[in-house]
XYZ file of N, CA and C in Angstrom:
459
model
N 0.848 -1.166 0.000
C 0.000 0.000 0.000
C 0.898 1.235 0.000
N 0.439 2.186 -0.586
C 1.251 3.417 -0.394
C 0.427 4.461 -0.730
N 0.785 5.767 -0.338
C 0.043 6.925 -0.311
C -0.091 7.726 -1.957
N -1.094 8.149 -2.445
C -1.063 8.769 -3.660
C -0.193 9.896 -3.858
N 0.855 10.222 -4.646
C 2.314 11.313 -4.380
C 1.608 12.429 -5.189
N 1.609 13.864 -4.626
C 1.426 14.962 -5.377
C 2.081 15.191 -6.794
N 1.658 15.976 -7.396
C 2.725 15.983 -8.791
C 3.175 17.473 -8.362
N 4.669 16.879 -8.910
C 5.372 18.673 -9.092
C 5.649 18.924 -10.372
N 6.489 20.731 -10.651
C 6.363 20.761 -12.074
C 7.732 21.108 -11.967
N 8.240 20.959 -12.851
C 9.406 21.972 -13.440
C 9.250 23.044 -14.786
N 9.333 24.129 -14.204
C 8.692 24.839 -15.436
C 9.818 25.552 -15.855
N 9.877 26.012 -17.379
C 10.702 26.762 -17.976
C 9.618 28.448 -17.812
N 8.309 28.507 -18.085
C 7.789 29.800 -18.390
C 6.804 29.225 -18.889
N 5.688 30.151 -18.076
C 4.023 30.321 -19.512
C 3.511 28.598 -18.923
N 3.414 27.789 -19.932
C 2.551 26.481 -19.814
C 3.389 25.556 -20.368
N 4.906 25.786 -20.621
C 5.819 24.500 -20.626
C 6.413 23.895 -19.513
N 5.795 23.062 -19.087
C 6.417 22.203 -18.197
C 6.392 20.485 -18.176
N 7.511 20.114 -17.157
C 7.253 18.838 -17.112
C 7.162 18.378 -15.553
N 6.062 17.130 -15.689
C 5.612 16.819 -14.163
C 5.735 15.738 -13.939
N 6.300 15.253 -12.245
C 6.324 13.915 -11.883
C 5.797 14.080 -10.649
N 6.395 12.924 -10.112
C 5.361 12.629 -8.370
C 6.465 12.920 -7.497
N 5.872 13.334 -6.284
C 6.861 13.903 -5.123
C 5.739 13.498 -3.992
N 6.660 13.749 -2.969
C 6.234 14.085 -1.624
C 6.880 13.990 -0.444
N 6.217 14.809 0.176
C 7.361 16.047 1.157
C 7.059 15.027 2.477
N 8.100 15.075 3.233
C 8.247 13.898 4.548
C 7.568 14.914 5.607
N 7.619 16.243 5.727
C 7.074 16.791 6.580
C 5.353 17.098 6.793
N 4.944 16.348 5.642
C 3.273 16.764 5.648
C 2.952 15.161 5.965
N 1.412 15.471 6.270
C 0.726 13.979 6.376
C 0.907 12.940 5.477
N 1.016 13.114 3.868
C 1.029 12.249 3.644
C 2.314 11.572 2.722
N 3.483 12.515 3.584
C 4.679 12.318 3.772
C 4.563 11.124 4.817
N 4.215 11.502 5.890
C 4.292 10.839 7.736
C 3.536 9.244 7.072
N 2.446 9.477 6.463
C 1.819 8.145 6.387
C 2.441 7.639 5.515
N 3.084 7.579 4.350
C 3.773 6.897 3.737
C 5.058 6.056 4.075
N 5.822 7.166 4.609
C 6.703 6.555 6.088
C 6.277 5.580 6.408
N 4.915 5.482 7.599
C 4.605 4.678 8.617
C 4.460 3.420 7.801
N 3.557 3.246 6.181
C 3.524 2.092 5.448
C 4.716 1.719 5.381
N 5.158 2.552 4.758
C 7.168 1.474 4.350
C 8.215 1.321 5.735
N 7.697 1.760 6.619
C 8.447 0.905 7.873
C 7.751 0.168 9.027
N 6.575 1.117 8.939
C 6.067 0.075 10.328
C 5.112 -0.669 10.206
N 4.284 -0.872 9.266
C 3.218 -1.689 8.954
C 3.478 -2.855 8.185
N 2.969 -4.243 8.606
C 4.313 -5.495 7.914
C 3.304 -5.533 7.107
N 3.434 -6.595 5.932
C 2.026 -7.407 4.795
C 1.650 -6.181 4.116
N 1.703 -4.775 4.128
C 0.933 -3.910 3.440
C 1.610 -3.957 2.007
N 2.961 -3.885 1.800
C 3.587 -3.666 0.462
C 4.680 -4.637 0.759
N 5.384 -4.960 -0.155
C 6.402 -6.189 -0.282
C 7.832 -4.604 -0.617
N 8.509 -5.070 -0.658
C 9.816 -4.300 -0.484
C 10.160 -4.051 -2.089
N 9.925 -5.127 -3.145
C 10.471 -4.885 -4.201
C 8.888 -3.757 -4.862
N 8.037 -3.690 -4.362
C 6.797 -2.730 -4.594
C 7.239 -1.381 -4.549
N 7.370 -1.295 -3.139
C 8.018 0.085 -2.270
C 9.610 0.450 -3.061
N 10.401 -0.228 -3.938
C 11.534 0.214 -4.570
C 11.496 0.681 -6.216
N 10.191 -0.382 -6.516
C 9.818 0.145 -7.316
C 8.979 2.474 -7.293
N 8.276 2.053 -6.186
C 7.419 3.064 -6.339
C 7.892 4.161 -6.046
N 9.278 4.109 -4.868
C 10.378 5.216 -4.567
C 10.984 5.433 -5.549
N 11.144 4.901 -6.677
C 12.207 5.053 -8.024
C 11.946 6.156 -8.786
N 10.857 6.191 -8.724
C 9.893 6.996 -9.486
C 9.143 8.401 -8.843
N 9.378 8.161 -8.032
C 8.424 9.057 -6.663
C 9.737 9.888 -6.009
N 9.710 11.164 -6.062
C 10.844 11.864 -4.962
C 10.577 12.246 -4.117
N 10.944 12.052 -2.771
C 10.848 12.289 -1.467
C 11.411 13.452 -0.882
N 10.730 14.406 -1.182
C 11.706 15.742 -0.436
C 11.621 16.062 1.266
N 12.389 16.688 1.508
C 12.282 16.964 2.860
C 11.417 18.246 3.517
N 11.434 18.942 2.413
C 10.546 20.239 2.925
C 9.915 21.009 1.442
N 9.048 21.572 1.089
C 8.384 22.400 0.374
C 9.317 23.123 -0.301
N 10.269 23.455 0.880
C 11.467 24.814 0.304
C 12.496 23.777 -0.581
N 12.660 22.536 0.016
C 14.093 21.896 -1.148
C 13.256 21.618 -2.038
N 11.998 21.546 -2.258
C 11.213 20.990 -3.664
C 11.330 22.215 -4.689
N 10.866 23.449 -3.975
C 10.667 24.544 -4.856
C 12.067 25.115 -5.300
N 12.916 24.695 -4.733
C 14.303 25.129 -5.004
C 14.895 24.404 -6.209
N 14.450 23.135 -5.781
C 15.320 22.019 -7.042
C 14.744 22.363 -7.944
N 13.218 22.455 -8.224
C 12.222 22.835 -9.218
C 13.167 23.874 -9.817
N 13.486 25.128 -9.428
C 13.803 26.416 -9.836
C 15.432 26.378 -10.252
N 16.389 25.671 -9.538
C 16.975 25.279 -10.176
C 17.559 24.572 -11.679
N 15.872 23.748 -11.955
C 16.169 22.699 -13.031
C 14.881 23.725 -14.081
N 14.708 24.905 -13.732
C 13.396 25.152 -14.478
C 14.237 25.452 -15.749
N 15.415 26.187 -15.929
C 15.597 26.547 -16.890
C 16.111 25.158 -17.992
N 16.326 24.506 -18.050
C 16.491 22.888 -19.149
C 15.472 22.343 -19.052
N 14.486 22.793 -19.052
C 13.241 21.631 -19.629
C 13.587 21.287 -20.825
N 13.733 21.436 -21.870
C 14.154 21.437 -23.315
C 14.793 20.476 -23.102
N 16.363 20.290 -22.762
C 17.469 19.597 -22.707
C 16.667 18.208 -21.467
N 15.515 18.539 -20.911
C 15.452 17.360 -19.552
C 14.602 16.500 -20.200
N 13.439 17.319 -20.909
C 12.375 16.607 -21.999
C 13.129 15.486 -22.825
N 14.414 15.835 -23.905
C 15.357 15.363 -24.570
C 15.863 13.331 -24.039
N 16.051 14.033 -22.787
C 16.391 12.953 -22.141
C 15.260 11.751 -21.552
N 14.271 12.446 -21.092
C 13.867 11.535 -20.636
C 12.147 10.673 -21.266
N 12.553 11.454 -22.575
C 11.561 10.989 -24.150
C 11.293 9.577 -24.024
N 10.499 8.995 -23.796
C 10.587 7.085 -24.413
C 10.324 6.904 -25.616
N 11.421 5.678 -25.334
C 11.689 5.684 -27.228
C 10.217 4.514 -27.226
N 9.737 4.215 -28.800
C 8.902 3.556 -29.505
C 8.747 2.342 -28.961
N 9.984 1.381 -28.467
C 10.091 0.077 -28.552
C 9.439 -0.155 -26.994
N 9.892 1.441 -26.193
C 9.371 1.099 -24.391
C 8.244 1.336 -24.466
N 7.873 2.130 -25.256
C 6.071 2.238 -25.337
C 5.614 1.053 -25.592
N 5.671 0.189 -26.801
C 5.171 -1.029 -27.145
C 5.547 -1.842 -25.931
N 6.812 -2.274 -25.509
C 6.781 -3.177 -24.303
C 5.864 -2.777 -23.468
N 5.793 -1.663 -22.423
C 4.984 -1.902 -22.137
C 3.493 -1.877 -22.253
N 3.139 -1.308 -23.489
C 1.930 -1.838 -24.012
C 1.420 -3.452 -23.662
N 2.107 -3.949 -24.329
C 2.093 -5.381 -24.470
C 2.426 -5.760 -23.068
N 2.775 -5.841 -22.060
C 2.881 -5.947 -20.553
C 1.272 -5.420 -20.017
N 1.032 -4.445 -20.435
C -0.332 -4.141 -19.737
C -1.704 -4.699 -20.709
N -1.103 -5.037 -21.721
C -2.602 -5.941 -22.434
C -2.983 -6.857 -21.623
N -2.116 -7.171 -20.693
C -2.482 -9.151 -19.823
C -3.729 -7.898 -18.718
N -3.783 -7.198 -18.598
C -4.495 -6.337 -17.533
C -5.297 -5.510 -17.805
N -5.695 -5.115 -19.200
C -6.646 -4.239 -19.798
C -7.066 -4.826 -20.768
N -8.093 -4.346 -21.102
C -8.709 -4.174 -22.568
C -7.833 -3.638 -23.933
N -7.735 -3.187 -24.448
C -7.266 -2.906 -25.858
C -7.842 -1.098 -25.796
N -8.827 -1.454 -25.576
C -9.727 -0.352 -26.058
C -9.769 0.681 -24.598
N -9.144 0.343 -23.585
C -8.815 1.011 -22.320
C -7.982 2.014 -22.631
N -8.372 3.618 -21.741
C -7.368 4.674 -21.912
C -6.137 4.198 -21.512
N -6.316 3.559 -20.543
C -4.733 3.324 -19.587
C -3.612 2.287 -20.959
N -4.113 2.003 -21.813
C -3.208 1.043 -22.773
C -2.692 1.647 -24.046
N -2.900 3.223 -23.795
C -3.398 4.293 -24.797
C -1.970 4.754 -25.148
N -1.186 4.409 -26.485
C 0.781 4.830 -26.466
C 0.661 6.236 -25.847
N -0.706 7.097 -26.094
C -0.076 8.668 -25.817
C -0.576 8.477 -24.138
N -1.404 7.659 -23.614
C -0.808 7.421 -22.034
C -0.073 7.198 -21.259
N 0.967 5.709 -22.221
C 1.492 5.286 -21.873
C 3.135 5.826 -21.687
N 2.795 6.771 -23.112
C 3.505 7.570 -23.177
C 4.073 8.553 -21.674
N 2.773 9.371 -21.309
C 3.056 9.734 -20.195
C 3.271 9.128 -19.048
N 2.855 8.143 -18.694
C 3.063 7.291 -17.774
C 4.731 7.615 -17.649
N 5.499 6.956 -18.477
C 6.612 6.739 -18.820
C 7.894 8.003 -18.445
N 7.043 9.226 -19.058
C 7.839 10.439 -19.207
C 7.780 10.469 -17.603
N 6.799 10.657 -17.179
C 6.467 10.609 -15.341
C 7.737 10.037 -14.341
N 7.877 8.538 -14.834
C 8.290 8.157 -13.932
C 10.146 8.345 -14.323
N 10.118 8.612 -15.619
C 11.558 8.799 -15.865
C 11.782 10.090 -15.226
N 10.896 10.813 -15.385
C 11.254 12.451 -14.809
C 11.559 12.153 -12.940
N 11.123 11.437 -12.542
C 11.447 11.416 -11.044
C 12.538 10.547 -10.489
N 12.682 9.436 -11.571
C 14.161 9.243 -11.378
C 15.206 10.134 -11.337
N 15.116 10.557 -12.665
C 16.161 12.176 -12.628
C 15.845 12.919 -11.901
N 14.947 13.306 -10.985
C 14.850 14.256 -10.084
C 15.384 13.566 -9.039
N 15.407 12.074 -8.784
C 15.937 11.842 -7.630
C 17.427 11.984 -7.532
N 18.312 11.586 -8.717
C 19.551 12.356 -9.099
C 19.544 13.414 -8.577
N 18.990 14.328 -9.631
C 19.226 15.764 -9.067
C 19.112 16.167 -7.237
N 18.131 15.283 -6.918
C 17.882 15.470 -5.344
C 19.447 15.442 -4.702
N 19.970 14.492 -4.984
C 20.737 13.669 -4.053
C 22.658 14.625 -4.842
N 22.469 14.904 -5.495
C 23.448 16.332 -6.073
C 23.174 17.345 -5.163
N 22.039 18.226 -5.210
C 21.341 18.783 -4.310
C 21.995 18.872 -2.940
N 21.095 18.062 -2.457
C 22.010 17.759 -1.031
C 23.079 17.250 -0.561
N 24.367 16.986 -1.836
C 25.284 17.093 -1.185
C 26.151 18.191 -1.774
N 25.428 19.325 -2.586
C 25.704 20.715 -2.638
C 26.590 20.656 -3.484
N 26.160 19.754 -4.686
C 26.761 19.627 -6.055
C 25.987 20.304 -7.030
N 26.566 20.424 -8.184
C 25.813 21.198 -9.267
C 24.596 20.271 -10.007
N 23.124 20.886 -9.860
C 22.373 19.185 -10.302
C 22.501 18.848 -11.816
N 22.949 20.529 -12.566
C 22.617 20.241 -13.893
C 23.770 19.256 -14.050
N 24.841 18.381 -13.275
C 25.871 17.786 -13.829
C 24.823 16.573 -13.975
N 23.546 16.290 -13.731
C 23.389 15.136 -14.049
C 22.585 14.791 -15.146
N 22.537 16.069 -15.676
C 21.996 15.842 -17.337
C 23.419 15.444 -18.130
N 24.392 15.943 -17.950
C 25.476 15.023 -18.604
C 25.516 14.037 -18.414
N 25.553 13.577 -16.880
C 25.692 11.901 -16.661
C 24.465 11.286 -18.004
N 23.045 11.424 -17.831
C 21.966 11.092 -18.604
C 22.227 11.649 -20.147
N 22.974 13.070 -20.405
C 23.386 12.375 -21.861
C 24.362 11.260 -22.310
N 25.566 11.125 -21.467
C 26.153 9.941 -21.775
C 25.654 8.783 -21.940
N 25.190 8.451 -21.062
C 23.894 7.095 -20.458
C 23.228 6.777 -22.041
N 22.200 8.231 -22.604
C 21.645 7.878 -23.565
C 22.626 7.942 -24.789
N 23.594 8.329 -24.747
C 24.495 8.173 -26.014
C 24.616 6.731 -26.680
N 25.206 5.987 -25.081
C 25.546 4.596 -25.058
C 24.584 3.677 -25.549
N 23.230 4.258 -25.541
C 22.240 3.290 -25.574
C 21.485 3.468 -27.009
């Protein structure tokens, strides 16, 4: 079980932005999410909860969210770039979620799935950037790391 994560944005200006899931340890449903992934046994299995942190960034306060945000607002362009899914991850998991939907279901939809995708890649890289962040490194160094990454691939 786990708590539904707010979405944050990173905005360049106007109505370009890009959004993933967060949530702040100091609000409620920071505290209750906590309490699931440590103190409550049988609710979620561990490889669930690693999955769903992967994707999900955990900030510590409102102020390091709005900061990293403002930090990374100016490369949306260059962050979009990166964290695009290519054709072949759309179809996989298309075909992964046919065993669980209909065909004809929004949720199986490439331009859903699409987002789905952009979502959870965007909060990986934010969790990068988090963890630059707080140890008072530069975050944009980790769009290089992620262009190399995608060079290779």
């Amino acid at each position: 079980m786990v708590v539904t994560p707010n979405s944050g944005f990173i905005r360049k200006g106007g109505s370009d932005s890009l959004a993933y899931y967060c949530l702040i340890e100091n609000t409620v449903a920071g505290r209750v999410q906590n309490l699931f992934s440590t103190g409550l046994p049988l609710l979620a299995n561990a490889h669930s909860l690693d999955e769903f942190y992967n994707g999900v960034v955990l900030f510590h306060s409102e102020e390091e969210k709005e900061q990293l945000e403002f930090l990374l607002g100016g490369q949306t362009d260059e962050i979009r770039k990166l964290i695009e899914p290519k054709e072949h991850e759309i179809a996989g998991l298309a075909g992964r979620m046919a065993m669980d939907f209909n065909s004809s279901d929004q949720e199986v939809q490439p331009s859903n799935i699409r987002y789905m995708l952009l979502q959870h890649t965007l909060g990986r890289f934010m969790n990068e950037c988090l963890l630059e962040y707080r140890s008072g490194y530069d975050v944009t160094s980790v769009i290089g790391r992620w262009q190399q990454k995608n060079a290779r691939n």
